[in-house]
PDB file of C-alpha atoms in Angstrom:
ATOM      1  CA  MET A 776      83.670 -59.972 197.584  1.00  0.00           C
ATOM      2  CA  GLU A 777      81.145 -61.965 199.634  1.00  0.00           C
ATOM      3  CA  THR A 778      83.678 -64.736 200.307  1.00  0.00           C
ATOM      4  CA  LEU A 779      86.161 -62.089 201.476  1.00  0.00           C
ATOM      5  CA  LYS A 780      83.572 -60.785 203.947  1.00  0.00           C
ATOM      6  CA  ASN A 781      82.866 -64.293 205.189  1.00  0.00           C
ATOM      7  CA  THR A 782      86.584 -64.962 205.612  1.00  0.00           C
ATOM      8  CA  SER A 783      86.929 -61.695 207.498  1.00  0.00           C
ATOM      9  CA  ARG A 784      84.157 -62.708 209.885  1.00  0.00           C
ATOM     10  CA  VAL A 785      85.774 -66.094 210.463  1.00  0.00           C
ATOM     11  CA  ILE A 786      89.101 -64.413 211.220  1.00  0.00           C
ATOM     12  CA  ALA A 787      87.414 -61.980 213.610  1.00  0.00           C
ATOM     13  CA  THR A 788      85.690 -64.888 215.363  1.00  0.00           C
ATOM     14  CA  GLU A 789      88.926 -66.848 215.711  1.00  0.00           C
ATOM     15  CA  LEU A 790      90.738 -63.779 217.015  1.00  0.00           C
ATOM     16  CA  ARG A 791      88.077 -63.199 219.659  1.00  0.00           C
ATOM     17  CA  GLN A 792      88.227 -66.851 220.676  1.00  0.00           C
ATOM     18  CA  ALA A 793      92.011 -66.663 221.047  1.00  0.00           C
ATOM     19  CA  GLU A 794      91.677 -63.519 223.171  1.00  0.00           C
ATOM     20  CA  ARG A 795      89.032 -65.226 225.303  1.00  0.00           C
ATOM     21  CA  SER A 796      91.242 -68.309 225.741  1.00  0.00           C
ATOM     22  CA  ILE A 797      94.065 -66.158 227.069  1.00  0.00           C
ATOM     23  CA  ASN A 798      91.676 -64.470 229.510  1.00  0.00           C
ATOM     24  CA  MET A 799      90.465 -67.850 230.750  1.00  0.00           C
ATOM     25  CA  ALA A 800      94.027 -69.125 231.106  1.00  0.00           C
ATOM     26  CA  GLN A 801      94.941 -66.057 233.167  1.00  0.00           C
ATOM     27  CA  ARG A 802      91.979 -66.701 235.426  1.00  0.00           C
ATOM     28  CA  ASP A 803      92.896 -70.373 235.861  1.00  0.00           C
ATOM     29  CA  VAL A 804      96.542 -69.619 236.617  1.00  0.00           C
ATOM     30  CA  ALA A 805      95.552 -66.915 239.117  1.00  0.00           C
ATOM     31  CA  GLN A 806      93.185 -69.392 240.784  1.00  0.00           C
ATOM     32  CA  PHE A 807      96.012 -71.937 240.976  1.00  0.00           C
ATOM     33  CA  LEU A 808      98.189 -69.318 242.671  1.00  0.00           C
ATOM     34  CA  LEU A 809      95.480 -68.580 245.232  1.00  0.00           C
ATOM     35  CA  THR A 810      94.928 -72.282 245.908  1.00  0.00           C
ATOM     36  CA  THR A 811      98.666 -72.822 246.397  1.00  0.00           C
ATOM     37  CA  LEU A 812      98.889 -69.922 248.831  1.00  0.00           C
ATOM     38  CA  ASP A 813      95.764 -71.066 250.697  1.00  0.00           C
ATOM     39  CA  ALA A 814      97.141 -74.610 250.993  1.00  0.00           C
ATOM     40  CA  THR A 815     100.445 -73.273 252.317  1.00  0.00           C
ATOM     41  CA  GLU A 816      98.572 -71.284 254.964  1.00  0.00           C
ATOM     42  CA  ALA A 817      96.054 -74.003 255.841  1.00  0.00           C
ATOM     43  CA  HIS A 818      98.769 -76.567 256.465  1.00  0.00           C
ATOM     44  CA  LYS A 819     101.032 -74.079 258.252  1.00  0.00           C
ATOM     45  CA  LEU A 820     103.843 -74.709 255.780  1.00  0.00           C
ATOM     46  CA  SER A 821     106.803 -72.444 255.419  1.00  0.00           C
ATOM     47  CA  PRO A 822     106.338 -70.036 252.499  1.00  0.00           C
ATOM     48  CA  ALA A 823     109.792 -71.166 251.374  1.00  0.00           C
ATOM     49  CA  ILE A 824     108.262 -74.528 250.411  1.00  0.00           C
ATOM     50  CA  SER A 825     105.948 -72.954 247.860  1.00  0.00           C
ATOM     51  CA  LEU A 826     108.306 -70.163 246.758  1.00  0.00           C
ATOM     52  CA  ARG A 827     109.387 -71.835 243.514  1.00  0.00           C
ATOM     53  CA  THR A 828     105.781 -72.658 242.620  1.00  0.00           C
ATOM     54  CA  VAL A 829     104.668 -69.088 243.368  1.00  0.00           C
ATOM     55  CA  ARG A 830     107.504 -67.627 241.280  1.00  0.00           C
ATOM     56  CA  ALA A 831     106.804 -69.995 238.377  1.00  0.00           C
ATOM     57  CA  THR A 832     103.090 -69.204 238.532  1.00  0.00           C
ATOM     58  CA  LEU A 833     103.768 -65.470 238.527  1.00  0.00           C
ATOM     59  CA  GLY A 834     106.043 -66.002 235.523  1.00  0.00           C
ATOM     60  CA  ALA A 835     103.243 -67.827 233.747  1.00  0.00           C
ATOM     61  CA  LEU A 836     100.818 -64.994 234.498  1.00  0.00           C
ATOM     62  CA  ASN A 837     103.332 -62.492 233.159  1.00  0.00           C
ATOM     63  CA  ALA A 838     103.769 -64.531 229.965  1.00  0.00           C
ATOM     64  CA  LEU A 839     100.003 -64.748 229.504  1.00  0.00           C
ATOM     65  CA  ALA A 840      99.672 -60.994 230.010  1.00  0.00           C
ATOM     66  CA  ASP A 841     102.353 -60.449 227.356  1.00  0.00           C
ATOM     67  CA  GLY A 842     100.502 -62.809 225.020  1.00  0.00           C
ATOM     68  CA  GLN A 843      97.260 -60.979 225.651  1.00  0.00           C
ATOM     69  CA  GLY A 844      98.964 -57.725 224.714  1.00  0.00           C
ATOM     70  CA  GLN A 845     100.226 -59.277 221.488  1.00  0.00           C
ATOM     71  CA  MET A 846      96.762 -60.557 220.550  1.00  0.00           C
ATOM     72  CA  ALA A 847      94.675 -57.612 221.719  1.00  0.00           C
ATOM     73  CA  VAL A 848      96.958 -54.884 220.463  1.00  0.00           C
ATOM     74  CA  ARG A 849      99.194 -56.120 217.685  1.00  0.00           C
ATOM     75  CA  ALA A 850      97.215 -58.948 216.055  1.00  0.00           C
ATOM     76  CA  HIS A 851      93.834 -57.284 216.515  1.00  0.00           C
ATOM     77  CA  LEU A 852      94.914 -53.969 215.008  1.00  0.00           C
ATOM     78  CA  SER A 853      96.895 -55.655 212.247  1.00  0.00           C
ATOM     79  CA  ALA A 854      93.939 -57.807 211.180  1.00  0.00           C
ATOM     80  CA  GLU A 855      91.635 -54.802 211.305  1.00  0.00           C
ATOM     81  CA  ARG A 856      93.997 -52.727 209.146  1.00  0.00           C
ATOM     82  CA  ALA A 857      94.284 -55.579 206.628  1.00  0.00           C
ATOM     83  CA  GLY A 858      90.488 -55.767 206.414  1.00  0.00           C
ATOM     84  CA  GLN A 859      90.230 -52.039 205.822  1.00  0.00           C
ATOM     85  CA  ASP A 860      93.006 -52.180 203.205  1.00  0.00           C
ATOM     86  CA  LEU A 861      91.009 -54.880 201.405  1.00  0.00           C
ATOM     87  CA  GLY A 862      88.010 -52.563 201.318  1.00  0.00           C
ATOM     88  CA  LEU A 863      85.903 -54.226 203.992  1.00  0.00           C
ATOM     89  CA  ASP A 864      83.496 -51.916 205.760  1.00  0.00           C
ATOM     90  CA  ALA A 865      82.282 -51.863 209.361  1.00  0.00           C
ATOM     91  CA  THR A 866      79.596 -54.418 208.539  1.00  0.00           C
ATOM     92  CA  ALA A 867      82.142 -56.907 207.227  1.00  0.00           C
ATOM     93  CA  TRP A 868      84.733 -56.461 209.955  1.00  0.00           C
ATOM     94  CA  GLY A 869      83.786 -53.683 212.314  1.00  0.00           C
ATOM     95  CA  SER A 870      85.909 -50.703 213.192  1.00  0.00           C
ATOM     96  CA  GLY A 871      87.190 -49.423 216.489  1.00  0.00           C
ATOM     97  CA  SER A 872      86.663 -51.173 219.805  1.00  0.00           C
ATOM     98  CA  PRO A 873      84.967 -53.130 221.081  1.00  0.00           C
ATOM     99  CA  LYS A 874      84.213 -55.591 218.330  1.00  0.00           C
ATOM    100  CA  PRO A 875      80.714 -57.034 217.981  1.00  0.00           C
ATOM    101  CA  ALA A 876      79.890 -59.799 220.423  1.00  0.00           C
ATOM    102  CA  LEU A 877      81.082 -63.245 219.407  1.00  0.00           C
ATOM    103  CA  ALA A 878      77.504 -64.522 219.077  1.00  0.00           C
ATOM    104  CA  THR A 879      76.741 -61.716 216.625  1.00  0.00           C
ATOM    105  CA  ILE A 880      79.719 -62.660 214.473  1.00  0.00           C
ATOM    106  CA  GLU A 881      78.872 -66.358 214.544  1.00  0.00           C
ATOM    107  CA  GLU A 882      75.264 -65.625 213.545  1.00  0.00           C
ATOM    108  CA  ALA A 883      76.474 -63.479 210.648  1.00  0.00           C
ATOM    109  CA  VAL A 884      78.848 -66.188 209.408  1.00  0.00           C
ATOM    110  CA  ALA A 885      76.079 -68.809 209.593  1.00  0.00           C
ATOM    111  CA  ALA A 886      73.707 -66.606 207.560  1.00  0.00           C
TER     112      ALA A 886
END
């Protein structure tokens, strides 16, 4: 049972890291959009020049938001349900939101 708890903690840690990566990617893509728009304005370029880049960047943000929804809603809840079905308690996995901080999980796995 102890190895199951450890595996659960590793899965929870990896899930949180994936969610964090998506958040960081959204931030980076949004920053790229702002930089593109600022450059267009600073150099007095026609917005038509950057239109394709702006549309593609907005598409990327939309895709990342969809991915975040898949991870935060579907994968997160599915993994939590699986842990509960396996008999893991709140100490092993945690229940409800938000999950314990990543540092807390990493410390528990190391122990």
